[in-house]
Amino acid sequence: MKILKALASLKVFFAAVSIAAAALAYETLIQKDFFSGHSSFFYFSVFLLLANISSCLALRLSRKPWPKISFVLIHSGVIICIFGFIMSSFYGFEGEIFLYKGQESNMVSNSDAVYKIPFRIRLENFYIEYYNQPSPYIVLEDGSRLEAVPSSVIRKAGLDCRVEEFLNDFVLNESGKALNRSSFFNNPAVKIGCKKAGKKESAWIFANLSSHNGNSLPFKLIIENADIKDYKSVISILYRGSQQKAEVSVNSPAKFNGYKIYQTSYEPSAGESSVLTVKKDNWLWLVFLGFFVLAAGVIGWIL
Amino acid sequence: MDIMINAALFFSLLALSSYVYAYILKKERVFLISSLLLLFSWLLSAAHTAIFSFKAGRLPLSNQYESVLLLTQFILMISLYVYFFRELKPAFILPAAVLAPALFSLLNLLDPAVRPLMPALRSNWLFFHVFTAMLAYSFFAIAGLRGLFYFVKKEIEKEDYCIKLVKAGFVMLTIAIITGAIWAENAWNRYWSWDPKETWSLICWLYYAALLHMKRTGFSAKTFYMSLFIGLLIVVFTYFGVNYLLSGLHSYA
């Protein structure tokens, strides 16, 4: 009982909270990196806090009058959350998988190793949705602009130029020919041919490069309305001879056999490809239960 | 749209000046003028917020400019509501009179362009998470400046509003952290990534949890008031400092 009272004291609470806050502040300010949760001071403070809150709750429930329901919910919620976090961090699993369109794999990787998941994922399609149709424009030195479409003509300041070609995702193939890698506006480029003093000069101008691209043409390429609304992967999940199709987008992961597949990112330089994350966490329900109990507690406390 | 914010800034500066004038010369009626100027400043900024929301097709929630706009609205609304409908005491106007000009000035430095939401922010959780976070910061900001006021004046407030503000702020911060975690689980595959913003929100939460327990331990009112102001400094760092000094997943904020 004495130990319980000592553990339940506010002094222990203040000590645990101070150590936790100091450890967190140190990791972010001094280490200047994402806090990796590897600080032993922080772990110690979490266990101290867990012991403190549990003891406090046990002590209060063993005495009459019983505490208010909001008190019980708030403190229980924190305890459940901490348990959930601990179980989740030990037993949860996640790994990333990079797929080109048409490629399939069952290997995912994280910072520790490469893992084999019990099903295969095939990327059937990847697409980027824009809010509006992106519009390319060539901007001249005087600020005027015109649409960057083939056959657009620029006749200003002694220049006689014509837009020869526009590619929304420029890439050079093995023989040095310029191609469109994908239908997305990842690396927009426009080829402009100019006649000056009888000489013809052609050059590519890239939207993603801020300088004049090392050539003498005084133009810039800008893309308007290129705000991305969403990016999605259409995948097939192959498991024991069966095939299940799913669509994965940001904020909308796919679910399969206790696993979740997230649209994490995409690689603009890799064309039609997708970066997915596969995750399994059997203790997520405990964390969410803690959240629910804690939220109910604080709302009950304020009402 | 910027004209409205500039006008709101002008009237909020007038409100602050008249408050200081009233305080130094002990002119009670001028406090009321100060509050009316602040009310007018709020109406202008509310109109600006409404126009922004209409243009964007959503509430201002997605970047620093929009969240500062929302924060200013909350600070003014809470302060003016308490002043006009609960307690006609000048101390309720002071935090808003100080914070409003500062925040309106900041809005003038930020990019006001209306932009469509990026994929990660296209979720219903955006509203619950950012709304409750800004509400929490508002309560803490008002409590922090009120605490500083009473600390400097060496007085004890009779109405216990400081603790009520901290309670409300703590509840909102708890819900903001929970909704953020649930959203992160859906969007970033992890409910907690130890992102600097998340880490400092947790530091805020721990700090105010300790502050709420202080009342039970016999800490002096002076210590409590100074702790409120220190809490405000932690909130300011969580909101602004993290964005500019530490990079992370919340970089669009």
mmCIF file with all atom_site columns, C-alpha atoms in Angstrom, chain B residues 3-4 18 21 54 68 87 100 124 135 156 176 183 209 234 240:
data_model
loop_
_atom_site.group_PDB
_atom_site.id
_atom_site.type_symbol
_atom_site.label_atom_id
_atom_site.label_alt_id
_atom_site.label_comp_id
_atom_site.label_asym_id
_atom_site.label_entity_id
_atom_site.label_seq_id
_atom_site.pdbx_PDB_ins_code
_atom_site.Cartn_x
_atom_site.Cartn_y
_atom_site.Cartn_z
_atom_site.occupancy
_atom_site.B_iso_or_equiv
_atom_site.pdbx_formal_charge
_atom_site.auth_seq_id
_atom_site.auth_comp_id
_atom_site.auth_asym_id
_atom_site.auth_atom_id
_atom_site.pdbx_PDB_model_num
ATOM 1  C CA . ILE B 1 3   ? -7.621  45.237 -47.867 1.00 0.00 ? 3   ILE B CA 1
ATOM 2  C CA . MET B 1 4   ? -9.932  43.707 -45.293 1.00 0.00 ? 4   MET B CA 1
ATOM 3  C CA . SER B 1 18  ? -7.044  52.767 -26.706 1.00 0.00 ? 18  SER B CA 1
ATOM 4  C CA . TYR B 1 21  ? -4.574  54.648 -22.956 1.00 0.00 ? 21  TYR B CA 1
ATOM 5  C CA . PHE B 1 54  ? -16.402 30.847 -50.620 1.00 0.00 ? 54  PHE B CA 1
ATOM 6  C CA . VAL B 1 68  ? -3.458  31.771 -38.652 1.00 0.00 ? 68  VAL B CA 1
ATOM 7  C CA . GLU B 1 87  ? -17.920 39.579 -17.721 1.00 0.00 ? 87  GLU B CA 1
ATOM 8  C CA . ALA B 1 100 ? -4.965  40.383 -32.959 1.00 0.00 ? 100 ALA B CA 1
ATOM 9  C CA . ASN B 1 124 ? -12.819 14.835 -43.656 1.00 0.00 ? 124 ASN B CA 1
ATOM 10 C CA . LEU B 1 135 ? -9.250  26.127 -30.884 1.00 0.00 ? 135 LEU B CA 1
ATOM 11 C CA . ILE B 1 156 ? -5.255  36.882 -8.262  1.00 0.00 ? 156 ILE B CA 1
ATOM 12 C CA . ALA B 1 176 ? -6.740  17.304 -32.005 1.00 0.00 ? 176 ALA B CA 1
ATOM 13 C CA . TRP B 1 183 ? -6.065  10.438 -39.801 1.00 0.00 ? 183 TRP B CA 1
ATOM 14 C CA . ALA B 1 209 ? -1.600  17.907 -18.049 1.00 0.00 ? 209 ALA B CA 1
ATOM 15 C CA . ILE B 1 234 ? 5.680   26.142 -25.829 1.00 0.00 ? 234 ILE B CA 1
ATOM 16 C CA . PHE B 1 240 ? 5.505   28.274 -35.562 1.00 0.00 ? 240 PHE B CA 1
#
